[in-house]
Each structure stands twice: as C-alpha cells, then as structure tokens.
Coordinates of C-alpha atoms and ligand atoms in Angstrom, one line a residue:
X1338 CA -26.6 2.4 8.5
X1339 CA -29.6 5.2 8.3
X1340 CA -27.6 8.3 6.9
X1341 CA -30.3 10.5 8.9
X1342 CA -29.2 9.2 12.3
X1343 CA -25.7 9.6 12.7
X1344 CA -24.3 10.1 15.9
X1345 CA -20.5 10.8 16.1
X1346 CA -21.0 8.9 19.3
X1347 CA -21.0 5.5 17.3
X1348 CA -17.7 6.4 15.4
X1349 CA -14.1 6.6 16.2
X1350 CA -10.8 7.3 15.3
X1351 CA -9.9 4.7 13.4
X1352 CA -6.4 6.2 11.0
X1353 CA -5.1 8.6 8.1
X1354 CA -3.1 9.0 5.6
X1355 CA -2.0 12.4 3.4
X1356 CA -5.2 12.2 1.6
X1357 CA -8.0 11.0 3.9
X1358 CA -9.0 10.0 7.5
X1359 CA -10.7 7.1 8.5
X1360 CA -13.3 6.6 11.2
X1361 CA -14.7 2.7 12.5
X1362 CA -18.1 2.7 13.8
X1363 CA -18.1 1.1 17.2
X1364 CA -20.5 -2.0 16.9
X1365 CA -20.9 -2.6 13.0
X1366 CA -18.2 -3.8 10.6
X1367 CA -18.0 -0.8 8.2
X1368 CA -15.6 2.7 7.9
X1369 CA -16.1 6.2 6.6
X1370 CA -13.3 7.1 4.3
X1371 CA -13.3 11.0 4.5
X1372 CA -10.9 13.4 2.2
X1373 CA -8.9 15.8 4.1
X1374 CA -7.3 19.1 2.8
X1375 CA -4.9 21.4 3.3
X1376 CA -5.5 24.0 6.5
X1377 CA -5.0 27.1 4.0
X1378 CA -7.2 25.6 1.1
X1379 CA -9.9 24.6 3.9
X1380 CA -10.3 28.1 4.9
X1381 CA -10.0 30.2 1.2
X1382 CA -11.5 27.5 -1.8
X1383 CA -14.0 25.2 -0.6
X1384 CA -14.9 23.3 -3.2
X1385 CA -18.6 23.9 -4.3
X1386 CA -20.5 20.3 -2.5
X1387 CA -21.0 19.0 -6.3
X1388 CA -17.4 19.4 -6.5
X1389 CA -16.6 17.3 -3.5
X1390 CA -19.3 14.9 -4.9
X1391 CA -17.4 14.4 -8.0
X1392 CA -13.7 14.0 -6.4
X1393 CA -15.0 10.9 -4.1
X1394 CA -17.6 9.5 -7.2
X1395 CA -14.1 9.7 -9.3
X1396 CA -12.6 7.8 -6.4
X1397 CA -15.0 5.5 -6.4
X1398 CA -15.6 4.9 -10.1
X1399 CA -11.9 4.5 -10.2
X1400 CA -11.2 2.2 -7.5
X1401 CA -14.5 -0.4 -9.3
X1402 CA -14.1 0.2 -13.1
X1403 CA -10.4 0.6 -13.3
X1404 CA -7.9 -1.1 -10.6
X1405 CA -10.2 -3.5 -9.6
X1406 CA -10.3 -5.0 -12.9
X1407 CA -7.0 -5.3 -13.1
X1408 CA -6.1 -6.2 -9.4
X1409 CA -8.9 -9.0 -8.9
X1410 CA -12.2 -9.0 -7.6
X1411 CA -11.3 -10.7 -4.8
X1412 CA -9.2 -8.1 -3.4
X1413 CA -10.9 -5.0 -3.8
X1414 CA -13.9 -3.7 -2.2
X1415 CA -15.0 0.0 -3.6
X1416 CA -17.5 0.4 -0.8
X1417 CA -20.2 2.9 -1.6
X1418 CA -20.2 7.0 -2.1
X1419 CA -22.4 8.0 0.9
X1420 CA -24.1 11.9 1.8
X1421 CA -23.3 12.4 5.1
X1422 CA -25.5 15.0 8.1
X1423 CA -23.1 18.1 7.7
X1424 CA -23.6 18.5 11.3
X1425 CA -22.7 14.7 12.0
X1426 CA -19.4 15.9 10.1
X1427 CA -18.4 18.8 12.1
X1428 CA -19.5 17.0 15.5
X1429 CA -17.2 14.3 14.6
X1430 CA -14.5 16.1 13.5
X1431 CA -14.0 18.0 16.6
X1432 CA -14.5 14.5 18.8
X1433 CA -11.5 13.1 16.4
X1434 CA -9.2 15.9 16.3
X1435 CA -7.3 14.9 19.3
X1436 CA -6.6 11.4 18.6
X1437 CA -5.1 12.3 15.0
X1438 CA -1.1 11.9 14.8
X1439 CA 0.6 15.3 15.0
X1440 CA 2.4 14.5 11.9
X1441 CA -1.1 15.0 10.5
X1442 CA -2.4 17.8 11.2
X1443 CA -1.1 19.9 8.5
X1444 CA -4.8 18.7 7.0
X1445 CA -8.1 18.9 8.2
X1446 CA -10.8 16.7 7.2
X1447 CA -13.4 18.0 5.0
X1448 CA -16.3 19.1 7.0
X1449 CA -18.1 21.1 4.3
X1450 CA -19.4 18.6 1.7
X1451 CA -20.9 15.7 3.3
X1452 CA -19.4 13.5 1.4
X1453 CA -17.8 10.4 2.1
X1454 CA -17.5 6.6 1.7
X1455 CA -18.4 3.7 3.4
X1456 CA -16.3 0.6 3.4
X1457 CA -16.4 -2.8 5.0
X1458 CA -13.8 -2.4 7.7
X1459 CA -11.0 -4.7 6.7
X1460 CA -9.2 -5.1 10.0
X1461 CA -12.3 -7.5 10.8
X1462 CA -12.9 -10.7 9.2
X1463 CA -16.6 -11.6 7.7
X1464 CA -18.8 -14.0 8.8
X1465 CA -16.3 -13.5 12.2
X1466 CA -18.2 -16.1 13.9
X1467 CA -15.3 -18.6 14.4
X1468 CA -16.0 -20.5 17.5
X1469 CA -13.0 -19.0 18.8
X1470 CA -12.8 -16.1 20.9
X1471 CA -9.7 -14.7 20.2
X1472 CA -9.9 -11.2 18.2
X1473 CA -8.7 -10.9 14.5
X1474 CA -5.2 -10.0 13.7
X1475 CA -5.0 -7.8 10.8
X1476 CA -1.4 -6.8 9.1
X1477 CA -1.4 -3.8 7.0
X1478 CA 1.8 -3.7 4.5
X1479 CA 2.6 -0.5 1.8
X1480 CA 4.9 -2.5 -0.3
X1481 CA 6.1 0.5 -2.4
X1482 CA 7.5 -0.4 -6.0
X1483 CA 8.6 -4.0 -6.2
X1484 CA 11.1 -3.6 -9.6
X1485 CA 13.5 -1.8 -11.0
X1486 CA 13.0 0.3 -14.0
X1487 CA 13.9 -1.5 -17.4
X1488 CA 13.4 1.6 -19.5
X1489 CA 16.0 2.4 -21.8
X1490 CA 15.2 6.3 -21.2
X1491 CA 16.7 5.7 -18.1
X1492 CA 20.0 7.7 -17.7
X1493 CA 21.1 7.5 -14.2
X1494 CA 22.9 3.6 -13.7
X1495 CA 21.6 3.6 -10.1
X1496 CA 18.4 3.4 -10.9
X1497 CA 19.0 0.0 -12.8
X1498 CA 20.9 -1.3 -9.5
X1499 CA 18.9 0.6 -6.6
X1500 CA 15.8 0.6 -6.0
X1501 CA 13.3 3.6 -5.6
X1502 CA 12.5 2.5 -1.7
X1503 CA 16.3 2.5 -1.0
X1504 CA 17.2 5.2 -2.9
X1505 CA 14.5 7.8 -1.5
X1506 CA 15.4 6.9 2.2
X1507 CA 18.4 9.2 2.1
X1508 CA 16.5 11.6 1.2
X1509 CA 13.7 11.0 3.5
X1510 CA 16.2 10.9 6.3
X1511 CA 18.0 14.2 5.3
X1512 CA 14.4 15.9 5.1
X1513 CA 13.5 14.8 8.3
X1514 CA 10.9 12.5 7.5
X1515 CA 12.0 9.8 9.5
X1516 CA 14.8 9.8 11.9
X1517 CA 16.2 6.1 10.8
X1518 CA 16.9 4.3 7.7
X1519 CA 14.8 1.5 7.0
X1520 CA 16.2 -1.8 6.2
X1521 CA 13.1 -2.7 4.3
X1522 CA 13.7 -3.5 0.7
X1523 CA 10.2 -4.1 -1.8
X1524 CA 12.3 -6.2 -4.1
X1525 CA 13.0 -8.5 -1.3
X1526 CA 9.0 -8.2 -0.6
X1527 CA 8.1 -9.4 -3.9
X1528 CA 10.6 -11.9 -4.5
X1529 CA 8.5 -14.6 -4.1
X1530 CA 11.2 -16.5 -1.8
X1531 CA 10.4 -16.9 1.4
X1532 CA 13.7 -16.2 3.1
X1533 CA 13.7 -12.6 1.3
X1534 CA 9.7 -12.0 2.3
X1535 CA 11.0 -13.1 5.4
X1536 CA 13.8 -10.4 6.0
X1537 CA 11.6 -7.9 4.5
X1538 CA 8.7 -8.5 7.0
X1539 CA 11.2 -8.4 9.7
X1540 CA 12.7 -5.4 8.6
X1541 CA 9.0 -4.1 8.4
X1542 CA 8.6 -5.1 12.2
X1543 CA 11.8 -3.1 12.7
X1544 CA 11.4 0.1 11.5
X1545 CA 7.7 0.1 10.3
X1546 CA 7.7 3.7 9.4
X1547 CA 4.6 4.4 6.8
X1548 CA 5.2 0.6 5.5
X1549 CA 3.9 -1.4 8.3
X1550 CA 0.9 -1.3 10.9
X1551 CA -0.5 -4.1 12.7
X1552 CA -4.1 -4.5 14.7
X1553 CA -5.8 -7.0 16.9
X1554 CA -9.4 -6.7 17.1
X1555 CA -9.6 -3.8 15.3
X1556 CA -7.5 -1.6 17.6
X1557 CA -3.8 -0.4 16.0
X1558 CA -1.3 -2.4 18.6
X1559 CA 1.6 -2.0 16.5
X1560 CA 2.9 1.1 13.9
X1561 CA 5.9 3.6 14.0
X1562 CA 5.3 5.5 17.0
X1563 CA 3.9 9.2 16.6
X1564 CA 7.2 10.3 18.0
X1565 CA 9.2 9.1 15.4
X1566 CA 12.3 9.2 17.2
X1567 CA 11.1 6.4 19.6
X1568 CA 11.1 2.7 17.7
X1569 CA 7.7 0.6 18.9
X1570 CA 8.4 -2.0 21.0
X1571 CA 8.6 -5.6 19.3
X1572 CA 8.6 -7.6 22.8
X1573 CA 5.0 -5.7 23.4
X1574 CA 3.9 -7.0 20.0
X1575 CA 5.6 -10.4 21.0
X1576 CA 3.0 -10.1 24.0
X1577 CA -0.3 -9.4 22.0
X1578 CA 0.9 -12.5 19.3
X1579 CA 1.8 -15.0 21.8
X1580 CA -1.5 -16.4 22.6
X1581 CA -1.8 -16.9 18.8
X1582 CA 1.5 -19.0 18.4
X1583 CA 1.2 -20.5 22.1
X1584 CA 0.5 -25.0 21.1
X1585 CA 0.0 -25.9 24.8
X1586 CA 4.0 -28.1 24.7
X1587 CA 5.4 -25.4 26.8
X1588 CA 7.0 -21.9 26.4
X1589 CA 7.3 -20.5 23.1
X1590 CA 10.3 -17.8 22.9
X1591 CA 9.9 -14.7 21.3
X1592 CA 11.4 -15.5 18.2
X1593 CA 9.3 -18.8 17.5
X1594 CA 6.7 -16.1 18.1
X1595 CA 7.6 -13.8 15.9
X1596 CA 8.9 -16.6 13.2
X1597 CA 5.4 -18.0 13.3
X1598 CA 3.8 -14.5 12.2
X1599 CA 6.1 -13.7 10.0
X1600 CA 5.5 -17.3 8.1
X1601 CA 1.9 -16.7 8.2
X1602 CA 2.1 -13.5 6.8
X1603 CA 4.5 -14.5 3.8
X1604 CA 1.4 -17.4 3.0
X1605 CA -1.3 -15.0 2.9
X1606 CA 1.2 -13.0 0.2
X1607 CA 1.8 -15.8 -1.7
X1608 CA -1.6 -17.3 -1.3
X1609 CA -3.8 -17.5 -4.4
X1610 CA -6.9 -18.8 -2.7
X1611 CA -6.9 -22.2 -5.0
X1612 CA -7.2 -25.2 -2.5
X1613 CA -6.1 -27.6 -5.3
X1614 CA -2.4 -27.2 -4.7
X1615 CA -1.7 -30.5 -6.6
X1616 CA -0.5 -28.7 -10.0
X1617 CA 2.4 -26.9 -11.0
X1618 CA 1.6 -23.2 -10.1
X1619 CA 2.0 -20.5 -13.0
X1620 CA 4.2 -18.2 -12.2
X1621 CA 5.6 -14.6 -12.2
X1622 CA 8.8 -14.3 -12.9
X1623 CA 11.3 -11.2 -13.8
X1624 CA 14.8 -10.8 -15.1
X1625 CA 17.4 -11.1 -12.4
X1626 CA 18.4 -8.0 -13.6
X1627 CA 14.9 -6.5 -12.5
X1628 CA 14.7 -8.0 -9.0
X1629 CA 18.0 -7.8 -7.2
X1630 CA 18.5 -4.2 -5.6
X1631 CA 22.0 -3.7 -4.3
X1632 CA 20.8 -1.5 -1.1
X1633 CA 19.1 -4.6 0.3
X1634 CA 20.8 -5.6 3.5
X1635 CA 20.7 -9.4 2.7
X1636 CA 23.7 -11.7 1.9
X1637 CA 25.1 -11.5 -1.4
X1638 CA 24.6 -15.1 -2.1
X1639 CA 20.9 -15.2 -1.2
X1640 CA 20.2 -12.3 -3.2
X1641 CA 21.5 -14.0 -6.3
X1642 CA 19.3 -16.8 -6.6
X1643 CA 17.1 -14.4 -7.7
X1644 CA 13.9 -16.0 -6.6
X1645 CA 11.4 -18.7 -7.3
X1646 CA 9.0 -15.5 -8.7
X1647 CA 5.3 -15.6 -6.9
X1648 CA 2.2 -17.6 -8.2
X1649 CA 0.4 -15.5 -10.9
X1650 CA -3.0 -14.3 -8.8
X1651 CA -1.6 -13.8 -5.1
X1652 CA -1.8 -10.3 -4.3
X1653 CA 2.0 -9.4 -4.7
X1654 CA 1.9 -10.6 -8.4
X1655 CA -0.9 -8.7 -9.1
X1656 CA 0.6 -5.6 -7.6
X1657 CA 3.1 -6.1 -9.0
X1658 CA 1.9 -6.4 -12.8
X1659 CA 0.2 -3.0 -12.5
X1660 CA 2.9 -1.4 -11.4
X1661 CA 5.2 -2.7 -14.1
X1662 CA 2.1 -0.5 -16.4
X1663 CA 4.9 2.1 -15.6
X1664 CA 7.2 0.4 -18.5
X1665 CA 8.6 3.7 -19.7
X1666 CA 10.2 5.1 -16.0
X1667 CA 9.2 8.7 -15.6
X1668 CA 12.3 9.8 -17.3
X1669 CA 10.6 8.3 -20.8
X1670 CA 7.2 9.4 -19.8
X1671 CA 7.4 13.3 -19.2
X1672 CA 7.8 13.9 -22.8
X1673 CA 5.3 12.3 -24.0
X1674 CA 3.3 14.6 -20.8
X1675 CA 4.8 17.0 -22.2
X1676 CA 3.4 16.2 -26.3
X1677 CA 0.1 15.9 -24.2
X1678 CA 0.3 19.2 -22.8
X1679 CA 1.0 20.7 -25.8
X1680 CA -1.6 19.3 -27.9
X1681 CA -4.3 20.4 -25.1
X1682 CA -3.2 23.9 -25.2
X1683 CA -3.9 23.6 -29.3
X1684 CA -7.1 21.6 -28.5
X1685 CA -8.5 22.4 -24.8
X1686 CA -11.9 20.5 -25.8
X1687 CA -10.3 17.2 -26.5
X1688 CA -9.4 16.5 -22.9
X1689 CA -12.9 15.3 -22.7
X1690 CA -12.5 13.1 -25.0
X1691 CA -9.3 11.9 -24.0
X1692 CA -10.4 11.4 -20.2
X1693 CA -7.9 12.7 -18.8
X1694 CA -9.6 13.2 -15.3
X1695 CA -12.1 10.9 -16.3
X1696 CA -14.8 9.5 -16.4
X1697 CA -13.1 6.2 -15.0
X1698 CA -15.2 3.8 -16.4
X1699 CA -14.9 0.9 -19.1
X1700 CA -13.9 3.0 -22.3
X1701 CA -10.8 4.6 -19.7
X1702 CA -10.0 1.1 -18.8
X1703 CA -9.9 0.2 -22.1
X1704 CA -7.1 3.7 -23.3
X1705 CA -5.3 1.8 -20.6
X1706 CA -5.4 -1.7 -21.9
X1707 CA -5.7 -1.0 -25.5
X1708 CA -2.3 1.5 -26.1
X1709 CA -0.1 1.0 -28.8
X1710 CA 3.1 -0.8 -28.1
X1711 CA 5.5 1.2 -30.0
X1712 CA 5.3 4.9 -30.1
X1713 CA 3.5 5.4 -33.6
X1714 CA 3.8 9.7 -32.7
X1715 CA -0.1 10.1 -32.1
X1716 CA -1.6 11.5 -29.3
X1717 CA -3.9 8.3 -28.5
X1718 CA -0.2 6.4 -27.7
X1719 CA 1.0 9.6 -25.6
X1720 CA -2.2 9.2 -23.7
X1721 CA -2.2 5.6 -23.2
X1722 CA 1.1 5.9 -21.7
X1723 CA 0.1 8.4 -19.4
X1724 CA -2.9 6.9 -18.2
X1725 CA -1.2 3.7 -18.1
X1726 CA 1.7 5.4 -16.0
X1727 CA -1.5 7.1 -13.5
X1728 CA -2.7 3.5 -12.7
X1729 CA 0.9 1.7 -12.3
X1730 CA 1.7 5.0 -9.9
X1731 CA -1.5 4.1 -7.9
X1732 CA -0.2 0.2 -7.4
X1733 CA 2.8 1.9 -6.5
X1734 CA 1.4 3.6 -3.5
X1735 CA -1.4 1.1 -2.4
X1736 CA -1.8 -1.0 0.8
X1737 CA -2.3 -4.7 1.4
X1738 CA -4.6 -5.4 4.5
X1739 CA -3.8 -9.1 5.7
X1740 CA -6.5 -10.6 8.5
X1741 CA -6.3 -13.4 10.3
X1742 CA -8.7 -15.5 13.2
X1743 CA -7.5 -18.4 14.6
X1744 CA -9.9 -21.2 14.5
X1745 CA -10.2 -24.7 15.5
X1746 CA -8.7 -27.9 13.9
X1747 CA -13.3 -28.8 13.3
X1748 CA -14.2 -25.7 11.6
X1749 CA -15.1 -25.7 8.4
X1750 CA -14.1 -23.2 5.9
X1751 CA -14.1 -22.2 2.7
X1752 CA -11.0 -22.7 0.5
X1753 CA -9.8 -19.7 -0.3
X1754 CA -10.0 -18.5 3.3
X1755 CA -8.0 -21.3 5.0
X1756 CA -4.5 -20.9 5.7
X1757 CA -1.9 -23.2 8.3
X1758 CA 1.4 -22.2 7.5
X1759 CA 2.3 -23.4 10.7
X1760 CA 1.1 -24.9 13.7
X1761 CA -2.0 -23.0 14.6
X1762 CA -4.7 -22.9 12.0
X1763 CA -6.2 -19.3 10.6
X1764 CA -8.6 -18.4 8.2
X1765 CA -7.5 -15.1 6.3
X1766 CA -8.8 -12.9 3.8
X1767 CA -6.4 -10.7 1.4
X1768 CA -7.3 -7.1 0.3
X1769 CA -6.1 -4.0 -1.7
X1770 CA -6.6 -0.6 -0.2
X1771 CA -5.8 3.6 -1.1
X1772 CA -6.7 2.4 -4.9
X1773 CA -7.3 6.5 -5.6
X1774 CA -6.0 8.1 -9.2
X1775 CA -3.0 9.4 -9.3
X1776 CA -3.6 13.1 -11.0
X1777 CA -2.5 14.2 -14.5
X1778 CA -1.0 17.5 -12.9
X1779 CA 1.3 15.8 -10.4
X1780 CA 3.8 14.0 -13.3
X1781 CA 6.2 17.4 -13.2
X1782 CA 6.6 16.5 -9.9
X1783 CA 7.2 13.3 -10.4
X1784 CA 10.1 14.1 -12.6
X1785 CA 11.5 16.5 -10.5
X1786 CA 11.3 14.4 -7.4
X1787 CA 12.8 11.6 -9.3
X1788 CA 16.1 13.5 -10.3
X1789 CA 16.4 15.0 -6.6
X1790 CA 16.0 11.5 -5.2
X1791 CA 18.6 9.9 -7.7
X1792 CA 21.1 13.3 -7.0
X1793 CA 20.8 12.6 -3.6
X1794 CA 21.4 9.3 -3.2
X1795 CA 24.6 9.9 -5.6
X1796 CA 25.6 12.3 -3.1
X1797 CA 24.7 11.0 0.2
X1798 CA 26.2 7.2 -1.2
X1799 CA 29.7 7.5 0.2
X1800 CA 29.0 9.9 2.8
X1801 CA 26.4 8.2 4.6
X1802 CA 28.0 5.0 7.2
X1803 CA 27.1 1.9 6.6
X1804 CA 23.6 0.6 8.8
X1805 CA 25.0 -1.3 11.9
X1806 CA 24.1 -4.7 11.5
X1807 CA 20.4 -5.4 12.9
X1808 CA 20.2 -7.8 15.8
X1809 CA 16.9 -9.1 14.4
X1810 CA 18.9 -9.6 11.2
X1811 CA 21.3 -11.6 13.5
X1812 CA 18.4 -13.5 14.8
X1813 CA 16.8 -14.5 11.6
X1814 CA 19.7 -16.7 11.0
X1815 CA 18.3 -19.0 13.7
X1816 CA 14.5 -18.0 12.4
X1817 CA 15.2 -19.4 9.1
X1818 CA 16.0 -23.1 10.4
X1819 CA 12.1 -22.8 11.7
X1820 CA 10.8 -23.1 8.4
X1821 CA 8.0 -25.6 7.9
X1822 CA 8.1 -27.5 4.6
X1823 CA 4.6 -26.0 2.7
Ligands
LIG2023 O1 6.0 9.8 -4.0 P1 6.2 8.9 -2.9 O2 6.8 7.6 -3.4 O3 6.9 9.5 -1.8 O4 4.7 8.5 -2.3 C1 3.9 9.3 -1.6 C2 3.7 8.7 -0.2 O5 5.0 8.8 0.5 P2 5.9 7.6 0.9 O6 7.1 7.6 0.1 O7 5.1 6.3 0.8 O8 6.2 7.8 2.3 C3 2.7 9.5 0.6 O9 2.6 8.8 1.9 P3 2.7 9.5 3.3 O10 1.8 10.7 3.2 O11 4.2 9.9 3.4 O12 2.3 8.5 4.3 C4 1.4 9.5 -0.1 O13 0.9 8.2 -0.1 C5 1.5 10.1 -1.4 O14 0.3 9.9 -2.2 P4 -0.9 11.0 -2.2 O15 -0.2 12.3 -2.6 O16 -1.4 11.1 -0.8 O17 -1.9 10.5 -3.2 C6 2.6 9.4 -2.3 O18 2.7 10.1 -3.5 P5 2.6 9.6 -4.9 O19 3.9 9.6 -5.5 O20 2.0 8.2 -4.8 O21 1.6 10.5 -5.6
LIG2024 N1 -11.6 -0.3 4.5 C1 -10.8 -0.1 5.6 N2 -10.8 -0.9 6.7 C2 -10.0 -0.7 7.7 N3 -9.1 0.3 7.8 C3 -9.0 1.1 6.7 C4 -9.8 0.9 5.6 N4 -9.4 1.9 4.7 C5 -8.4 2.6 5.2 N5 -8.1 2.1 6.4 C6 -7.1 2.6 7.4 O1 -7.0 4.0 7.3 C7 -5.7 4.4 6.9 C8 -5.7 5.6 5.9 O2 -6.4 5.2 4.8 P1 -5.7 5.4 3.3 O3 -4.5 4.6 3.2 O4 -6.8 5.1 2.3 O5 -5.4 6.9 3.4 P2 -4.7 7.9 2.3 O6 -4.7 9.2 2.9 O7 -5.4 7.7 1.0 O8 -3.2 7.3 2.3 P3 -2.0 7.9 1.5 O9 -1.2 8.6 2.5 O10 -1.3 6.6 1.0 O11 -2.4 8.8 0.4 C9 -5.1 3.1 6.3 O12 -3.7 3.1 6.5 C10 -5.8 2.0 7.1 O13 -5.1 1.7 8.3

C-alpha cells in the first residue's frame, strides 16, 4: 500500500463500533482502523495531530506489548500505525457516511489527524488459495465476561448467581438499547461443553444484538438489523450456509444446516491448533460456583454438570484467564482507585513513573504480572491492581473473529489450520480483536454503572415476565442428537 496514493475509491465501508470505524480496501487483504469522536468534541478540541499520534501508537503498543503477550501470538495481529493523505481522509469520510448504521452517528470519524492503522483483514483467510471457489465464512462473536465474580468485596448476592451479561440486559432493554432480551448467556459460551456453546451460539444467531455478526467473502450477510426492532432473518442465513453443509446425499434441512455451523464454530473455540490430539488435554477449569449463572435459559440439569472446562490455549481459555485479571470485582477495586487518586494529587509526577497511561510496553506488562498478592498497603499493589483490572476489562470487551474456507478432502494444510467437525472439511484461523486500553479515568464509571445495573436487575427481577420459550431452543432438542463424536 503507497500511503501517497490513496484513493477513497479503493476503500469501503467495511463496520464500527463506539470507538472506531473500519474501512476494507476493495482488492487487497488489509483494513484501516480509524478512531472516531464525539460530534461536539470534533467540532471544539481537536486534538493537536501529535496527540492523535499518540492515542493510536498507545493503541498499538498496547495491543503488541501487553494483551498479546498474554492472549497468544497466534491470535493477535497489532497491524501497523500508518499517516494517512488528510485529504484521502476527508474524501473518504464523506463517501462512507451514508453506509454507517444510524445508531452510529452520534460519532464522526476523525478526519483531522491522519492517523490510522492498518490491519490484515480478518474476515479473509491467508494464503486463500484453496482450490475451492467458495468465499470464506467468517463469524465474529463479543463473548462479554465469561465468570462470575469471586471477590469477597462483593456485596450484592446476585452478582455471585447472575451474571454481568444477564444482569445488564434489563437495563439495556429499559434504556432502549435493544428492544429484546437476549437469551445469550457467556457462561454458557465459555463452558467448554458443547451442548452449552451450542445453546449460546444459537441464542447468538437469535438475537445477535452487538454479540454476533457473520460474513461470507468479506461482505456482513448476517448482524442485528440497523432497525433494531426487526430480528434478521435466520432462513436467509440458512440460504448463504447451505452450499457449505450441502454432501451431495440429498436435501439438507435447515436445522442440519444450521447444526453443522454451529458445531464448526464450537471446534474453532475449543480448538488449540495442536494436531497431536492423542494426549490428555490440560485444562481450564473453574468452581461450579463460578460458572453456572442462574439467568441462563438452559435446563437445570444441564447446567449442573458444570462443564468439562476448555483446553488451556483455545481462544476462550485465554480470554478467559485475562479477564479473571479482574479478581477483586470493581466493588474491591475502586478503593484502591481511589488510594491511587489520592496519592497522585500528593505526587502528580509519579504518574510517569507509575504508567498509568503508559507507555505500554514490557516494564507495564511486567506492574501487571509482577503485583503483590495480598494487599501489603503500598501504592505499587494499588497500581498493580488497577492495571491489572484495565487489561482484564479490555478481555472483557474484545471480539473473536472465526474464518472458515471449505476445501477439498486432497488439500494439504497445515495443522493448526485444519478443522472437520463435521462432514465438510474447513481450514480456519482464530483471532482476537478491539484489544484497546481500557482508561484509568473511566473506573468511577465503572462503579457507578455496576450498582445501577445490579439495582436494576433487583428491581426489574419480579416485574419483568418470564422470556417465552424460543422455538430455536425447542429445536435444539433435535440438534443435539446431531452431534458427531470428535
Ligand atoms: O460497559 P459495557 O459492558 O456495556 O461495555 C461497553 C460496550 O457495550 P456492550 O455492553 O458490549 O453493549 C460498548 O459496545 P457498544 O458501543 O454498545 O457496541 C463498547 O464496547 C464500550 O467500550 P468503549 O467505551 O468503546 O471502549 C464498552 O465499555 P467498557 O465497559 O468496556 O469500557
Ligand atoms: N482486522 C479486522 N479485519 C476485519 N474486520 C475488522 C477488523 N478489525 C475490526 N473489524 C470490524 O470492524 C468492527 C469495528 O471494529 P472494533 O470492534 O475494533 O471497533 P470499536 O469501536 O473499537 O468497538 P467497541 O464498540 O467494542 O469499542 C468490528 O466489529 C469488525 O467487524
């Protein structure tokens, strides 16, 4: 890519999210991550251009020196901090604007510094020279926090029974957020049994609100639907996957389909890219007490087998380790914020030192790795704990990009890209995205929007009805009986 040519005519819409906007260019496999701001902020305090620099260097140092580290080579790719023409910037910007979601345009993308970053585009699936010509399927899942807190600074007994997901959906829904509860439960996610991942997916599929988007070939075919009143249309989706799951003996139904995808997906999840599957797999595995949320709509009975826990390096487990950084809950963290606070208003200068908005590089990985265990009252542990707290809040946030081509029974591949969960044979690749810090200033809000989602929930418990039962739910009792042995 020559940063001096850029034409806006080679890019295009691509996504977003609350933070940044996303464009693909049209021939190569690559993305511009660009920030976005609020409308007001965009028009009074532009940040000075070395300013902007510095926000997506941070982004970048963070995302290689810090959560890569602890999330796995293999799954993250930092991409690289790139100058941008300012005038390949605006031109774009204005060619974009009318493909962004309403819901998004309380932000506009930053069209003043220049800065951006370029990414491999994930929804495509390198060297994607598979002799066959079907387009890549790619699943992109925000898991959301997959425990629940073990703290004893916790206070409020719901939050040891309910988890965060469940909990802040009444609140969502009373907000107007979304218009429908999701079914989805992370805890189900992260399991590690397949008949839980299995319900979670299809509750995904369901209602995918933020959680869920699917693409084929690059293009988004499947994602809650910019009018969030209407659901998107699983018998479409059912259309785009059936000459995926289609073995030439006839007609597949729709739920074989869908079964079939849903199966695939849970082995990319669980998949930790050894080929030797002959030994006993080390695993991860909670206290039943940390992975059974009562909110999840699945039968009593299923739920407490707990679960067989996931392999140690497959994505969910090391998702699910960082977040678990967060050891304290918020409720056990904001005072030590709040010792923090105080001893930078006695000692402004230190915050250097302390790298509290970095640098993120190995000596902040290190605060984060090296904390004491117990609280020996010096700053050094109340900063460990709220670094340590910043980088579990980014796992709690991040996406997983699954993406899958179909290739032929001759191919040969390499191990840790092969996967045949079921009939038709895929090679896959696994990765982490949205790895950004989390910043030191947001943690009030963390509190307070902690102890209005907990209130809520209290409140809204009884009132709100019960969810009428799902008919996909129904279905899945025939999906399960698909299962192939793995
Ligand atoms: O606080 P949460 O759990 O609602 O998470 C926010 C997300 O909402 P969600 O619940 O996933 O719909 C929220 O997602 P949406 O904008 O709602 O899609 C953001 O990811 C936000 O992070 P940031 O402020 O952009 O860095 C997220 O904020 P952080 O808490 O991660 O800072
Ligand atoms: N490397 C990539 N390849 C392909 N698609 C990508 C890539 N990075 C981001 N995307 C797409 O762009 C969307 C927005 O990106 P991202 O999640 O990083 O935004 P964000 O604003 O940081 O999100 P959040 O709302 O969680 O803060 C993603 O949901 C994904 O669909």
């Amino acid at each position: 890519m020559e940063l001096d040519k850029m034409d806006e005519n080679d890019w295009k819409y691509h996504g977003e999210g609350n933070k940044s906007l996303v464009v693909s260019h049209i021939q190569h496999s690559r993305v511009l991550r660009l920030l976005k701001y609020p409308s007001e902020d965009a028009e009074n305090t532009h940040q000075t251009t070395e300013q902007a620099f510095q926000h997506i260097l941070n982004i970048f140092e963070y995302s290689r020196n810090v959560m890569k580290p602890l999330l796995g080579e293999k799954y993250v790719h930092s991409g690289e901090v790139v100058k941008l023409p300012l005038d390949f910037v605006r031109q774009l910007s204005l060619k974009i604007q009318q493909e962004r979601p309403e819901l998004r345009c309380d932000k506009v993308m930053d069209t003043f510094s220049g800065c951006g970053l370029c990414l491999p585009n994930l929804t495509h699936l390198s060297p994607c020279h598979f002799g066959d010509r079907r387009p890549p399927l790619c699943v992109e899942i925000k898991p959301k926090c997959g425990f629940l807190p073990f703290s004893r600074h916790v206070t409020k007994d719901c939050k040891r029974k309910v988890c965060r997901f469940c909990m802040h959906q009444h609140f969502k829904l009373a907000n107007g957020k979304w218009n429908r509860l999701s079914r989805y439960c992370p805890l189900d996610l992260f399991s590690g049994s397949k008949q839980r991942m299995y319900v979670a997916i299809m509750n995904l599929l369901e209602e995918p609100q933020n959680n869920l988007k699917i693409f084929k070939g690059g293009e988004l075919i499947y994602s809650c639907k910019d009018d969030a009143k209407q659901q998107p249309d699983l018998d479409e989706l059912v259309q785009h996957l059936w000459p995926y799951f289609h073995h030439g003996n006839g007609h597949q139904s729709s739920t074989t389909v869908l079964s079939e995808f849903i199966q695939l997906i849970c082995s990319a999840l669980l998949s930790t890219g050894d080929s030797n599957r002959s030994g006993e797999q080390r695993k991860v595995q909670l206290a039943e007490s940390r992975v059974l949320c009562e909110a999840s709509p699945l039968h009593r009975d299923l739920l407490r087998n707990g679960g067989p826990g996931l392999p140690k390096d497959c994505v969910l487990a090391k998702i699910l380790q960082t977040q678990m950084m967060d050891n304290l809950d918020i409720e056990g963290l904001y005072p030590l914020y709040k010792r923090v606070e105080q001893y930078l208003e006695e000692f402004p200068k230190e915050r250097n030192r302390l790298q509290m908005d970095g640098p993120y590089d190995a000596g902040f990985l290190e605060k984060v790795k090296t904390c004491p265990a117990e609280d020996d009252r010096s700053i050094e542990y109340a900063v460990g704990k709220v670094l340590q707290y910043r980088v579990a809040m980014t796992a709690k946030d991040c996406s997983i990009m699954i993406t899958f081509a179909p290739c032929g029974e001759d191919e040969k591949l390499q191990p840790h890209l092969e996967i045949q969960p079921t009939k038709s044979r895929f090679a896959s690749s696994v990765s982490i995205l949205d790895l950004d810090p989390k910043p030191y200033e947001s943690i009030p809000h963390q509190h307070k929007l902690d102890t209005k989602i907990v209130n809520y929930y209290l409140m809204s418990k009884h009132a709100t009805q019960e969810l009428p039962p799902s008919s996909l739910y129904t279905e899945r009792q025939d999906c399960t009986l698909l299962f192939h042995p793995v």
